[in-house]
């Protein structure tokens, strides 16, 4: 039985979004209890949408819109009535091991799965507050995936420069109170994964985020919670933990504000004057919060 949890600060914001990633374990490990907790918290906090930041399907992605994994990894797991919300997904590296177009096309099967393209923008507005979320497709931005045509057969078909130019335009046009960019791969993080992943993201994406003074960059991929921030950098770099199986080993690196190996999810919320991200563990406890005020933009 799940332990009680405390109403988060997100419940008092105008815009409230649930952030989850690295989900699909066919209900094993902590996926089912965390999915139930996500539903209960969505009900209590008044969540309006879910940002699904990749790897909904471990380990080989899906082969079609009728692949049974859609039921065992998603539909039958996230079945709480309060999770019948719009889900805004992006592709993770595990989706790229299967049929990535099927992930997009599932939008035509499920009313809540709303993925118009590999990368896209969604603007949330409520009671005078506005938040732009820019959804990136980060796997093609990392060189090592382009050299593995067996495991990642469709990566090399993607135009890296086209996506980066699109990102620059989206951020240049942003007039909302808050701007958050989301992707699957981290820019900064403690991770046992190849350093080349982060170096490629730093080389390609980081200059664009800095140029437009993005408020937060949120990703998954590492399966633990991390918050990294640097003096003089307007962007907070967030790693959101896995909502199924976490990697408990995590250490502080340059810029680390907080790190935890617990599984869970986050709640992203805002008013016109405050942007907030609450990291929530599997017990429903808020273990760390990132808060930005208007004057800090």
PDB file of N, CA and C in Angstrom, residues 120-177:
ATOM      1  N   UNK A 120       8.782  19.586 -31.313  1.00  0.00           N
ATOM      2  CA  UNK A 120       7.629  20.478 -31.411  1.00  0.00           C
ATOM      3  C   UNK A 120       7.576  21.386 -30.193  1.00  0.00           C
ATOM      4  N   UNK A 121       6.648  22.336 -30.215  1.00  0.00           N
ATOM      5  CA  UNK A 121       6.475  23.288 -29.125  1.00  0.00           C
ATOM      6  C   UNK A 121       5.035  23.253 -28.637  1.00  0.00           C
ATOM      7  N   UNK A 122       4.869  23.390 -27.338  1.00  0.00           N
ATOM      8  CA  UNK A 122       3.535  23.501 -26.744  1.00  0.00           C
ATOM      9  C   UNK A 122       3.548  24.671 -25.764  1.00  0.00           C
ATOM     10  N   UNK A 123       2.571  25.567 -25.901  1.00  0.00           N
ATOM     11  CA  UNK A 123       2.432  26.705 -24.998  1.00  0.00           C
ATOM     12  C   UNK A 123       1.241  26.473 -24.083  1.00  0.00           C
ATOM     13  N   UNK A 124       1.479  26.579 -22.783  1.00  0.00           N
ATOM     14  CA  UNK A 124       0.441  26.434 -21.773  1.00  0.00           C
ATOM     15  C   UNK A 124       0.119  27.820 -21.211  1.00  0.00           C
ATOM     16  N   UNK A 125      -1.183  28.117 -21.105  1.00  0.00           N
ATOM     17  CA  UNK A 125      -1.614  29.402 -20.566  1.00  0.00           C
ATOM     18  C   UNK A 125      -2.752  29.184 -19.581  1.00  0.00           C
ATOM     19  N   UNK A 126      -2.739  29.958 -18.509  1.00  0.00           N
ATOM     20  CA  UNK A 126      -3.824  29.879 -17.536  1.00  0.00           C
ATOM     21  C   UNK A 126      -3.754  31.078 -16.606  1.00  0.00           C
ATOM     22  N   UNK A 127      -4.861  31.793 -16.502  1.00  0.00           N
ATOM     23  CA  UNK A 127      -5.011  32.886 -15.536  1.00  0.00           C
ATOM     24  C   UNK A 127      -3.867  33.892 -15.627  1.00  0.00           C
ATOM     25  N   UNK A 128      -3.477  34.234 -16.835  1.00  0.00           N
ATOM     26  CA  UNK A 128      -2.450  35.243 -17.042  1.00  0.00           C
ATOM     27  C   UNK A 128      -1.038  34.720 -17.066  1.00  0.00           C
ATOM     28  N   UNK A 129      -0.815  33.464 -16.674  1.00  0.00           N
ATOM     29  CA  UNK A 129       0.517  32.862 -16.698  1.00  0.00           C
ATOM     30  C   UNK A 129       0.718  32.121 -18.016  1.00  0.00           C
ATOM     31  N   UNK A 130       1.963  32.122 -18.508  1.00  0.00           N
ATOM     32  CA  UNK A 130       2.247  31.418 -19.757  1.00  0.00           C
ATOM     33  C   UNK A 130       3.594  30.703 -19.663  1.00  0.00           C
ATOM     34  N   UNK A 131       3.625  29.507 -20.233  1.00  0.00           N
ATOM     35  CA  UNK A 131       4.816  28.656 -20.214  1.00  0.00           C
ATOM     36  C   UNK A 131       4.984  28.030 -21.582  1.00  0.00           C
ATOM     37  N   UNK A 132       6.143  28.222 -22.168  1.00  0.00           N
ATOM     38  CA  UNK A 132       6.467  27.547 -23.433  1.00  0.00           C
ATOM     39  C   UNK A 132       7.373  26.361 -23.127  1.00  0.00           C
ATOM     40  N   UNK A 133       6.960  25.171 -23.581  1.00  0.00           N
ATOM     41  CA  UNK A 133       7.787  23.974 -23.466  1.00  0.00           C
ATOM     42  C   UNK A 133       8.227  23.590 -24.877  1.00  0.00           C
ATOM     43  N   UNK A 134       9.535  23.504 -25.070  1.00  0.00           N
ATOM     44  CA  UNK A 134      10.100  23.145 -26.366  1.00  0.00           C
ATOM     45  C   UNK A 134      10.622  21.711 -26.264  1.00  0.00           C
ATOM     46  N   UNK A 135      10.040  20.820 -27.053  1.00  0.00           N
ATOM     47  CA  UNK A 135      10.336  19.387 -27.007  1.00  0.00           C
ATOM     48  C   UNK A 135      11.373  19.049 -28.072  1.00  0.00           C
ATOM     49  N   UNK A 136      12.514  18.527 -27.638  1.00  0.00           N
ATOM     50  CA  UNK A 136      13.592  18.194 -28.566  1.00  0.00           C
ATOM     51  C   UNK A 136      13.684  16.689 -28.816  1.00  0.00           C
ATOM     52  N   UNK A 137      14.305  16.357 -29.924  1.00  0.00           N
ATOM     53  CA  UNK A 137      14.612  14.964 -30.272  1.00  0.00           C
ATOM     54  C   UNK A 137      16.126  14.822 -30.182  1.00  0.00           C
ATOM     55  N   UNK A 138      16.632  14.418 -29.017  1.00  0.00           N
ATOM     56  CA  UNK A 138      18.068  14.542 -28.765  1.00  0.00           C
ATOM     57  C   UNK A 138      18.920  13.399 -29.300  1.00  0.00           C
ATOM     58  N   UNK A 139      18.360  12.230 -29.521  1.00  0.00           N
ATOM     59  CA  UNK A 139      19.190  11.104 -29.971  1.00  0.00           C
ATOM     60  C   UNK A 139      19.958  11.421 -31.257  1.00  0.00           C
ATOM     61  N   UNK A 140      19.329  12.029 -32.281  1.00  0.00           N
ATOM     62  CA  UNK A 140      20.092  12.345 -33.496  1.00  0.00           C
ATOM     63  C   UNK A 140      21.177  13.406 -33.286  1.00  0.00           C
ATOM     64  N   UNK A 141      21.129  14.132 -32.163  1.00  0.00           N
ATOM     65  CA  UNK A 141      22.114  15.176 -31.912  1.00  0.00           C
ATOM     66  C   UNK A 141      23.421  14.607 -31.356  1.00  0.00           C
ATOM     67  N   UNK A 142      23.453  13.299 -31.114  1.00  0.00           N
ATOM     68  CA  UNK A 142      24.611  12.645 -30.517  1.00  0.00           C
ATOM     69  C   UNK A 142      25.267  11.737 -31.551  1.00  0.00           C
ATOM     70  N   UNK A 143      26.519  11.995 -31.820  1.00  0.00           N
ATOM     71  CA  UNK A 143      27.214  11.357 -32.945  1.00  0.00           C
ATOM     72  C   UNK A 143      27.263   9.840 -32.848  1.00  0.00           C
ATOM     73  N   UNK A 144      27.428   9.300 -31.636  1.00  0.00           N
ATOM     74  CA  UNK A 144      27.650   7.853 -31.530  1.00  0.00           C
ATOM     75  C   UNK A 144      26.475   7.039 -32.054  1.00  0.00           C
ATOM     76  N   UNK A 145      25.265   7.587 -31.989  1.00  0.00           N
ATOM     77  CA  UNK A 145      24.103   6.854 -32.491  1.00  0.00           C
ATOM     78  C   UNK A 145      24.111   6.765 -34.018  1.00  0.00           C
ATOM     79  N   UNK A 146      24.751   7.722 -34.670  1.00  0.00           N
ATOM     80  CA  UNK A 146      24.796   7.720 -36.132  1.00  0.00           C
ATOM     81  C   UNK A 146      25.713   6.628 -36.676  1.00  0.00           C
ATOM     82  N   UNK A 147      26.641   6.150 -35.856  1.00  0.00           N
ATOM     83  CA  UNK A 147      27.588   5.143 -36.318  1.00  0.00           C
ATOM     84  C   UNK A 147      27.126   3.717 -36.039  1.00  0.00           C
ATOM     85  N   UNK A 148      25.948   3.588 -35.404  1.00  0.00           N
ATOM     86  CA  UNK A 148      25.420   2.259 -35.063  1.00  0.00           C
ATOM     87  C   UNK A 148      24.109   2.038 -35.811  1.00  0.00           C
ATOM     88  N   UNK A 149      24.228   1.685 -37.072  1.00  0.00           N
ATOM     89  CA  UNK A 149      23.038   1.542 -37.913  1.00  0.00           C
ATOM     90  C   UNK A 149      22.263   0.261 -37.617  1.00  0.00           C
ATOM     91  N   UNK A 150      22.854  -0.661 -36.863  1.00  0.00           N
ATOM     92  CA  UNK A 150      22.147  -1.898 -36.518  1.00  0.00           C
ATOM     93  C   UNK A 150      21.181  -1.661 -35.362  1.00  0.00           C
ATOM     94  N   UNK A 151      21.667  -1.073 -34.280  1.00  0.00           N
ATOM     95  CA  UNK A 151      20.812  -0.840 -33.114  1.00  0.00           C
ATOM     96  C   UNK A 151      19.943   0.398 -33.258  1.00  0.00           C
ATOM     97  N   UNK A 152      20.402   1.375 -34.037  1.00  0.00           N
ATOM     98  CA  UNK A 152      19.672   2.639 -34.190  1.00  0.00           C
ATOM     99  C   UNK A 152      19.505   2.942 -35.679  1.00  0.00           C
ATOM    100  N   UNK A 153      18.671   2.181 -36.358  1.00  0.00           N
ATOM    101  CA  UNK A 153      18.643   2.211 -37.821  1.00  0.00           C
ATOM    102  C   UNK A 153      18.161   3.511 -38.446  1.00  0.00           C
ATOM    103  N   UNK A 154      17.364   4.315 -37.726  1.00  0.00           N
ATOM    104  CA  UNK A 154      16.783   5.490 -38.376  1.00  0.00           C
ATOM    105  C   UNK A 154      17.413   6.808 -37.946  1.00  0.00           C
ATOM    106  N   UNK A 155      18.394   6.774 -37.053  1.00  0.00           N
ATOM    107  CA  UNK A 155      18.990   8.023 -36.563  1.00  0.00           C
ATOM    108  C   UNK A 155      19.625   8.815 -37.692  1.00  0.00           C
ATOM    109  N   UNK A 156      20.348   8.124 -38.566  1.00  0.00           N
ATOM    110  CA  UNK A 156      21.092   8.842 -39.606  1.00  0.00           C
ATOM    111  C   UNK A 156      20.186   9.496 -40.651  1.00  0.00           C
ATOM    112  N   UNK A 157      18.894   9.213 -40.582  1.00  0.00           N
ATOM    113  CA  UNK A 157      17.956   9.858 -41.503  1.00  0.00           C
ATOM    114  C   UNK A 157      17.569  11.262 -41.050  1.00  0.00           C
ATOM    115  N   UNK A 158      17.921  11.610 -39.817  1.00  0.00           N
ATOM    116  CA  UNK A 158      17.477  12.890 -39.252  1.00  0.00           C
ATOM    117  C   UNK A 158      18.492  14.002 -39.530  1.00  0.00           C
ATOM    118  N   UNK A 159      17.963  15.195 -39.819  1.00  0.00           N
ATOM    119  CA  UNK A 159      18.779  16.359 -40.162  1.00  0.00           C
ATOM    120  C   UNK A 159      19.081  17.140 -38.883  1.00  0.00           C
ATOM    121  N   UNK A 160      20.305  17.019 -38.392  1.00  0.00           N
ATOM    122  CA  UNK A 160      20.700  17.660 -37.133  1.00  0.00           C
ATOM    123  C   UNK A 160      20.634  19.174 -37.242  1.00  0.00           C
ATOM    124  N   UNK A 161      21.182  19.736 -38.303  1.00  0.00           N
ATOM    125  CA  UNK A 161      21.216  21.190 -38.457  1.00  0.00           C
ATOM    126  C   UNK A 161      19.814  21.781 -38.557  1.00  0.00           C
ATOM    127  N   UNK A 162      18.912  21.055 -39.197  1.00  0.00           N
ATOM    128  CA  UNK A 162      17.529  21.528 -39.319  1.00  0.00           C
ATOM    129  C   UNK A 162      16.880  21.648 -37.950  1.00  0.00           C
ATOM    130  N   UNK A 163      17.092  20.640 -37.095  1.00  0.00           N
ATOM    131  CA  UNK A 163      16.488  20.710 -35.761  1.00  0.00           C
ATOM    132  C   UNK A 163      17.094  21.839 -34.936  1.00  0.00           C
ATOM    133  N   UNK A 164      18.390  22.033 -35.009  1.00  0.00           N
ATOM    134  CA  UNK A 164      19.031  23.087 -34.230  1.00  0.00           C
ATOM    135  C   UNK A 164      18.581  24.467 -34.695  1.00  0.00           C
ATOM    136  N   UNK A 165      18.407  24.649 -35.997  1.00  0.00           N
ATOM    137  CA  UNK A 165      17.897  25.920 -36.512  1.00  0.00           C
ATOM    138  C   UNK A 165      16.476  26.152 -36.044  1.00  0.00           C
ATOM    139  N   UNK A 166      15.681  25.089 -36.024  1.00  0.00           N
ATOM    140  CA  UNK A 166      14.302  25.179 -35.514  1.00  0.00           C
ATOM    141  C   UNK A 166      14.300  25.572 -34.039  1.00  0.00           C
ATOM    142  N   UNK A 167      15.164  24.951 -33.236  1.00  0.00           N
ATOM    143  CA  UNK A 167      15.248  25.280 -31.819  1.00  0.00           C
ATOM    144  C   UNK A 167      15.589  26.755 -31.628  1.00  0.00           C
ATOM    145  N   UNK A 168      16.547  27.243 -32.388  1.00  0.00           N
ATOM    146  CA  UNK A 168      16.940  28.647 -32.292  1.00  0.00           C
ATOM    147  C   UNK A 168      15.770  29.569 -32.603  1.00  0.00           C
ATOM    148  N   UNK A 169      14.991  29.238 -33.625  1.00  0.00           N
ATOM    149  CA  UNK A 169      13.836  30.065 -33.987  1.00  0.00           C
ATOM    150  C   UNK A 169      12.761  30.040 -32.905  1.00  0.00           C
ATOM    151  N   UNK A 170      12.497  28.844 -32.361  1.00  0.00           N
ATOM    152  CA  UNK A 170      11.473  28.722 -31.325  1.00  0.00           C
ATOM    153  C   UNK A 170      11.814  29.583 -30.112  1.00  0.00           C
ATOM    154  N   UNK A 171      13.059  29.550 -29.717  1.00  0.00           N
ATOM    155  CA  UNK A 171      13.469  30.315 -28.537  1.00  0.00           C
ATOM    156  C   UNK A 171      13.535  31.804 -28.840  1.00  0.00           C
ATOM    157  N   UNK A 172      13.909  32.165 -30.056  1.00  0.00           N
ATOM    158  CA  UNK A 172      13.943  33.575 -30.440  1.00  0.00           C
ATOM    159  C   UNK A 172      12.536  34.172 -30.450  1.00  0.00           C
ATOM    160  N   UNK A 173      11.550  33.365 -30.809  1.00  0.00           N
ATOM    161  CA  UNK A 173      10.160  33.835 -30.900  1.00  0.00           C
ATOM    162  C   UNK A 173       9.425  33.797 -29.566  1.00  0.00           C
ATOM    163  N   UNK A 174      10.021  33.183 -28.553  1.00  0.00           N
ATOM    164  CA  UNK A 174       9.315  32.975 -27.283  1.00  0.00           C
ATOM    165  C   UNK A 174       9.051  34.302 -26.574  1.00  0.00           C
ATOM    166  N   UNK A 175       7.787  34.521 -26.240  1.00  0.00           N
ATOM    167  CA  UNK A 175       7.385  35.727 -25.512  1.00  0.00           C
ATOM    168  C   UNK A 175       6.686  35.371 -24.201  1.00  0.00           C
ATOM    169  N   UNK A 176       6.681  34.100 -23.840  1.00  0.00           N
ATOM    170  CA  UNK A 176       5.964  33.635 -22.657  1.00  0.00           C
ATOM    171  C   UNK A 176       6.717  34.041 -21.386  1.00  0.00           C
ATOM    172  N   UNK A 177       6.021  33.931 -20.248  1.00  0.00           N
ATOM    173  CA  UNK A 177       6.654  34.256 -18.967  1.00  0.00           C
ATOM    174  C   UNK A 177       7.844  33.354 -18.690  1.00  0.00           C
TER     175      UNK A 177
END
